[in-house]
Coordinates of C-alpha atoms and ligand atoms in Angstrom, one line a residue:
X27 CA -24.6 15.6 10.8
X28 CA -24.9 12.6 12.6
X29 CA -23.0 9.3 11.5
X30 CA -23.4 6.5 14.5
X31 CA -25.7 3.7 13.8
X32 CA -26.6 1.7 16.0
X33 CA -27.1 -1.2 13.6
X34 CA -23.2 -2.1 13.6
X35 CA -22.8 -2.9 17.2
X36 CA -26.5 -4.3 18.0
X37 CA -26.2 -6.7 20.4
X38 CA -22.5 -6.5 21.4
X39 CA -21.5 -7.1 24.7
X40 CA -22.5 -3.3 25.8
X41 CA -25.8 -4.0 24.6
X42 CA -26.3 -7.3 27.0
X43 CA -25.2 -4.8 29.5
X44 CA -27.6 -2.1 29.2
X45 CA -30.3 -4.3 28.1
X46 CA -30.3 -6.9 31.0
X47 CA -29.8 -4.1 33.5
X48 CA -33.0 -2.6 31.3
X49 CA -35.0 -5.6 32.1
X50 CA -34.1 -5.4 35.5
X51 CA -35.4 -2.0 35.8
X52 CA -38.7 -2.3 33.8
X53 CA -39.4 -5.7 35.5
X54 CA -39.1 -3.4 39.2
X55 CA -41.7 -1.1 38.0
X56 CA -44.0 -3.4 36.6
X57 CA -44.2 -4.8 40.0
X58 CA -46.6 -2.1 41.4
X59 CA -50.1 -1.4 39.4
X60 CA -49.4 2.2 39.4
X61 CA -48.6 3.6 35.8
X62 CA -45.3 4.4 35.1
X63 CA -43.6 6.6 31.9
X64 CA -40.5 4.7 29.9
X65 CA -38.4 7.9 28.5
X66 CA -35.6 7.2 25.9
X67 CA -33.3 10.3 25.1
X68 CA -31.7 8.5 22.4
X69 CA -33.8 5.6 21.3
X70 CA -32.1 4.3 17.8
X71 CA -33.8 2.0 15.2
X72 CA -35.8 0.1 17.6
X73 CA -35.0 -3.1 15.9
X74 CA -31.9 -4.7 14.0
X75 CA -31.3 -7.6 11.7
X76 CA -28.9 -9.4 12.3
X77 CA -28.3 -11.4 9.3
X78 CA -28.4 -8.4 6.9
X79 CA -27.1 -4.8 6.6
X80 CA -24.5 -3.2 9.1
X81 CA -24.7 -5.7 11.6
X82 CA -23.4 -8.6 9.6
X83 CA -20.4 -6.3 8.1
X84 CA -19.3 -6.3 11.7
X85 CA -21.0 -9.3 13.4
X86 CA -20.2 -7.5 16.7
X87 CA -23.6 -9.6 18.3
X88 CA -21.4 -12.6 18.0
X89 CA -19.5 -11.7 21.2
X90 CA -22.2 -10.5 23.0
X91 CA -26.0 -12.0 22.9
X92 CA -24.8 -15.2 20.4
X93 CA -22.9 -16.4 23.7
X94 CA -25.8 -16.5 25.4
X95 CA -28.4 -17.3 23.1
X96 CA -27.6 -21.3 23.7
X97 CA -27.3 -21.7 27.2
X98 CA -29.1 -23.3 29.4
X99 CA -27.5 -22.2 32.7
X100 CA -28.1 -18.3 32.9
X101 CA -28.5 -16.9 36.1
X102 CA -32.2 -15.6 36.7
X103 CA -31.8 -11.9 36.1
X104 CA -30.1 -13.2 32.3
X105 CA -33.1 -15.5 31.1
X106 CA -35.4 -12.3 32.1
X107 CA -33.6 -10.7 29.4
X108 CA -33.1 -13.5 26.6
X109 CA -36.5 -14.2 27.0
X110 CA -37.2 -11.0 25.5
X111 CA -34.7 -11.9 23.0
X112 CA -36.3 -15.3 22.0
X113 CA -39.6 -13.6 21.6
X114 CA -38.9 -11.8 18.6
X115 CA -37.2 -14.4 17.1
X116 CA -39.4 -17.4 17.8
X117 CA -38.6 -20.1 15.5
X118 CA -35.0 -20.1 17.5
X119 CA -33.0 -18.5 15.2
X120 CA -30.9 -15.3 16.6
X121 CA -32.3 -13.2 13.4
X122 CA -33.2 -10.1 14.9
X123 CA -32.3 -8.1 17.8
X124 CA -34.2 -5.6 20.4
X125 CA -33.2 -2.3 21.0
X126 CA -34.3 -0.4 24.0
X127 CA -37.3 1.0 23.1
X128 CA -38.6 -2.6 21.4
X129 CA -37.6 -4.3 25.2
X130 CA -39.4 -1.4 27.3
X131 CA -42.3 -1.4 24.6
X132 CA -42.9 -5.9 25.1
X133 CA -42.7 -5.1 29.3
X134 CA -45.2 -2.0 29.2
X135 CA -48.8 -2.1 30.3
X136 CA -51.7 -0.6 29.0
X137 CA -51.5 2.0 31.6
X138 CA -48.2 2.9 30.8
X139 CA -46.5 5.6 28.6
X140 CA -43.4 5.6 26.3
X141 CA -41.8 8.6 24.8
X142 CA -38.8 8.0 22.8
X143 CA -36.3 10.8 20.9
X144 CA -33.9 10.2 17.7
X145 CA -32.2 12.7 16.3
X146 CA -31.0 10.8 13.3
X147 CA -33.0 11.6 10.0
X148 CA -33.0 7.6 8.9
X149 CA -33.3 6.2 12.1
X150 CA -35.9 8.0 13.4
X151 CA -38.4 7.0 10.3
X152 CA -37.1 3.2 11.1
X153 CA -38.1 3.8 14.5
X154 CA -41.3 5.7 13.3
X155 CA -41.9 2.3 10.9
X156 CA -41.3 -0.3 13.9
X157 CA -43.5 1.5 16.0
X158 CA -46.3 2.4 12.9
X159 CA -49.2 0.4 15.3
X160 CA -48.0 1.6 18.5
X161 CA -50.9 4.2 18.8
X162 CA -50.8 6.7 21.9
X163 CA -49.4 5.1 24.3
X164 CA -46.0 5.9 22.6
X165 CA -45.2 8.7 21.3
X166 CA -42.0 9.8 19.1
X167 CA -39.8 12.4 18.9
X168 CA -37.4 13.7 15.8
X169 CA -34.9 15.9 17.8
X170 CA -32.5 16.2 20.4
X171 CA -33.2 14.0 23.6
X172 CA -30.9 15.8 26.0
X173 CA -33.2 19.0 25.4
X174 CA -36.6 17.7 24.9
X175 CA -36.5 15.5 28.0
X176 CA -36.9 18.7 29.7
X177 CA -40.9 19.3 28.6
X178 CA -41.6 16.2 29.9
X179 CA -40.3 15.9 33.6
X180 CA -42.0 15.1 36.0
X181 CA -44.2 13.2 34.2
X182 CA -48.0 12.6 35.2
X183 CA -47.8 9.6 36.9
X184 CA -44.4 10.6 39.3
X185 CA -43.4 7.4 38.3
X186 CA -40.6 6.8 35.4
X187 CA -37.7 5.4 34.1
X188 CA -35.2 7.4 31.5
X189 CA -32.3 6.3 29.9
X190 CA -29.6 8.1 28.4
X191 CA -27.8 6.0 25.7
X192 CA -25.5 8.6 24.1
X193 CA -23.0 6.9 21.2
X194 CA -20.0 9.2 23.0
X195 CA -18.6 9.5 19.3
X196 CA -19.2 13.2 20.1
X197 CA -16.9 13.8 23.2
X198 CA -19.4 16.6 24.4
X199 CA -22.2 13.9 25.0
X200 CA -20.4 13.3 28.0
X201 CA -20.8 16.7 29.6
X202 CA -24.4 16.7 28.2
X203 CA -25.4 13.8 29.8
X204 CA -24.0 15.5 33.2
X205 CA -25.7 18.3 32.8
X206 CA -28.7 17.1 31.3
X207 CA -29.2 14.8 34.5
X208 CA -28.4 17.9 36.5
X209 CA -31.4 19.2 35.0
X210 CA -33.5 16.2 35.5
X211 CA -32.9 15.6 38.9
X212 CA -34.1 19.5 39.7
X213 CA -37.3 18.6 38.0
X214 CA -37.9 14.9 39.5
X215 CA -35.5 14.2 41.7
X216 CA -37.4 10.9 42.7
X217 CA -37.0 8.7 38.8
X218 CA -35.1 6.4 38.3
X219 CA -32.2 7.4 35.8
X220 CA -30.0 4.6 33.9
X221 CA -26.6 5.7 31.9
X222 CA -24.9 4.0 29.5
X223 CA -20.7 4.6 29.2
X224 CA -18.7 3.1 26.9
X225 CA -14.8 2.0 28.2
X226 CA -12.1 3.8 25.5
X227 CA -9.2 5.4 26.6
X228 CA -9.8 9.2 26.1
X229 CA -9.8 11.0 29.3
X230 CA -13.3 11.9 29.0
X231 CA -14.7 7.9 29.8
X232 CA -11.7 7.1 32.2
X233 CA -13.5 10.1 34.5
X234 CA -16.8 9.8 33.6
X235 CA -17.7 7.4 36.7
X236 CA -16.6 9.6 39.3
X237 CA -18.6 12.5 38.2
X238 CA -21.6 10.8 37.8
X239 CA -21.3 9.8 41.5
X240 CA -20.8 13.1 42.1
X241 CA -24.4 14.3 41.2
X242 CA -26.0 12.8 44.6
X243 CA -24.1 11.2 47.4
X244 CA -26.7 8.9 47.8
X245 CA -29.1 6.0 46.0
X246 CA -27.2 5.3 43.0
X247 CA -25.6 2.3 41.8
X248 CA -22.8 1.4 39.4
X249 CA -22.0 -1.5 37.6
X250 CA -19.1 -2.0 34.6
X251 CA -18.2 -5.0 32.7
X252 CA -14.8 -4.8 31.3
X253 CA -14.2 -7.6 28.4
X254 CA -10.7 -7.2 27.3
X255 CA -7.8 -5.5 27.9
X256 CA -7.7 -1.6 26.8
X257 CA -6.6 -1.5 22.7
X258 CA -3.0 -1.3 22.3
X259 CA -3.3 1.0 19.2
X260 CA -5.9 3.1 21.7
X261 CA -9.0 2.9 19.6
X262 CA -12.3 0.5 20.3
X263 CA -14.5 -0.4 23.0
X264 CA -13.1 -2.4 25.8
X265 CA -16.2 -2.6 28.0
X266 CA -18.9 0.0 29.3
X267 CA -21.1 1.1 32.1
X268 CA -24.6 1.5 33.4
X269 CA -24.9 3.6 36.5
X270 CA -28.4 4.2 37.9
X271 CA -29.7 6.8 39.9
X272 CA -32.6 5.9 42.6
X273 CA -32.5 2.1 41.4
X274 CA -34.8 -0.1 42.9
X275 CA -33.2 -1.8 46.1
X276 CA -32.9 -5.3 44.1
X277 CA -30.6 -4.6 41.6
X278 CA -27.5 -5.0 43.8
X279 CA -28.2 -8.6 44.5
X280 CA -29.4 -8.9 40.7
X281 CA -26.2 -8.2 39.3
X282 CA -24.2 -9.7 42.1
X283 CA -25.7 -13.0 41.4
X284 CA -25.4 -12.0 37.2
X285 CA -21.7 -10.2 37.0
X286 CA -19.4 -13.1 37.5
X287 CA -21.3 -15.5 34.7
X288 CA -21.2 -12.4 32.1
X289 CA -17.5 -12.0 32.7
X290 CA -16.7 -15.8 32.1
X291 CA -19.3 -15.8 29.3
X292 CA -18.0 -12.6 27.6
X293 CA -14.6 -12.4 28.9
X294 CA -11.8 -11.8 26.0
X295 CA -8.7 -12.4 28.1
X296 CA -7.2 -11.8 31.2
X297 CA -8.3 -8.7 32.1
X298 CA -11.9 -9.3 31.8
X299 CA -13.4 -8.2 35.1
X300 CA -16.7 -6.4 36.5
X301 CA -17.1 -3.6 39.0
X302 CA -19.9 -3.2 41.1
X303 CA -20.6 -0.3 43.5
X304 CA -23.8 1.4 45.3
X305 CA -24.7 3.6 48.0
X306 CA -28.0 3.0 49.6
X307 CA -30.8 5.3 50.8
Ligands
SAM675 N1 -30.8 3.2 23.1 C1 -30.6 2.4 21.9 C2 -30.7 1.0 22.3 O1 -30.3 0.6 23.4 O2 -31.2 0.2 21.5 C3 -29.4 2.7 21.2 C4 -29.1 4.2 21.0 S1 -27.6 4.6 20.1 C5 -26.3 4.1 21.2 C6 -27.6 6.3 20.2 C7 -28.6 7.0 19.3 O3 -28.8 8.3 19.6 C8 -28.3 6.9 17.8 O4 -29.3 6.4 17.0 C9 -28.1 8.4 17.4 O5 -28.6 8.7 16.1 C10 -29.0 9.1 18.4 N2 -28.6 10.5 18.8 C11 -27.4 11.1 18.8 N3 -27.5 12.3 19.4 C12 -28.8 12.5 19.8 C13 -29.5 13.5 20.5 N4 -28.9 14.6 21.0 N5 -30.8 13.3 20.8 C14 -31.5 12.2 20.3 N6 -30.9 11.2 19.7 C15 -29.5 11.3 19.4

């Protein structure tokens, strides 16, 4: 039985994370005319209100996209992202925000393809409801992404992006993601792969870094952004991760020129910092 929802930490600071990196990512494919496939092993609701339900019990967005929302000085890569933000909530008013498979599903084309899993019994009908007039071109899932990923790799096109947005509540996501990339990379070793981590203190995140470098030696990227010293009573999210595998050769200087704003913009206290690391071709 599953108990995450999303809803409760929609646009937090992880989420600007992941999502601007998303953007990034999308925008890279979208440069070539060549179709691509957007794969999401664990898509969520799709869509979150921000001013009812679970997001306003813990206004979590407050510390993460509301910072941004406002200002008129974001660095390039950032305004990709908030435009995508503004767009579904165009009379300027932060109501509602985009989960990953709303943001990939505004940047596709009509010759590209979206397949999406949920495991959760609720979210998935949201998802199925947000996405009632998407037709063909994406198609939806009730089950477990870290298995049914496998049917679809490599996809037609030899072009894709997956992400792997696990909630971590279950410590064995962490070794599932491993292994589940394992498993990708042996069926198309040539997509691009983006992972979100959360930073918490069990052993399990603290590691997590080094062993996803471990799976090539080569053409991956990772970047963290740390907003606060860890917990003292040991429980919450202090920051998180994205590392990519095979990212396109402009993120580097994408996130060099974005990391520094999003840690004096986000920053909690003292410790907030970001990390940024990649190995070329
Ligand atoms: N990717 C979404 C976004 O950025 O908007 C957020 C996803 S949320 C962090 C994780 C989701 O995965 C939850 O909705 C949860 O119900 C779902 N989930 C958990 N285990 C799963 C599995 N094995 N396969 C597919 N979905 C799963």
């Amino acid at each position: 039985m599953l108990s995450y929802r999303h809803a409760f930490h929609a646009g937090n600071h992880a989420d600007v994370l992941k999502h601007a990196v998303l953007v990034q990512l999308l925008d890279y494919l979208r440069q070539k005319d060549k179709s691509y496939w957007y794969i999401d092993t664990h898509a969520g609701a799709g869509v979150y209100s921000l001013q009812e339900g679970y997001a306003t019990k813990t206004s979590e967005f407050e510390s993460g996209i509301a910072k941004l929302w406002s200002r008129t000085d974001l660095p390039a890569p950032l305004a990709a992202y908030v435009d995508e933000i503004a767009a579904l909530n165009p009379d300027g008013q932060l109501r509602y925000y985009p989960g990953s498979p709303y943001l990939a599903w505004r940047l596709m084309r009509e010759q590209d393809r979206m397949r999406l899993f949920e495991m959760h019994t609720t979210e998935i009908d949201v998802l199925r409801h947000n996405f009632r007039d998407a037709g063909r071109r994406a198609m939806l899932y009730d089950g477990d992404g870290f298995e049914g990923i496998k049917a679809l790799l490599p996809p037609p096109p030899r072009r894709a992006l997956v992400l792997i947005d696990p909630s971590y509540e279950d410590k064995r996501d962490y070794t599932r993601t491993l292994h589940c990339l394992e498993e990708c990379l042996s069926r198309f070793a040539t997509g691009t792969y983006a992972v979100w981590y959360p930073q918490v203190t069990r052993l399990e995140s603290q590691r997590f870094p080094d062993q996803l470098k471990r799976l090539q030696s080569k053409n991956w990227l990772h970047v963290s952004l740390t907003v606060s010293r860890p917990p003292s009573g040991g429980f919450g999210l202090f920051g998180s991760g994205m590392f990519i595998l095979n990212p396109p050769y402009t993120l580097a200087a994408a996130l060099k020129a974005t990391m520094p704003w999003l840690v004096k913009t986000l920053g909690q206290d003292q410790d907030a910092q970001f990390q940024l690391e990649y190995r070329g071709d």
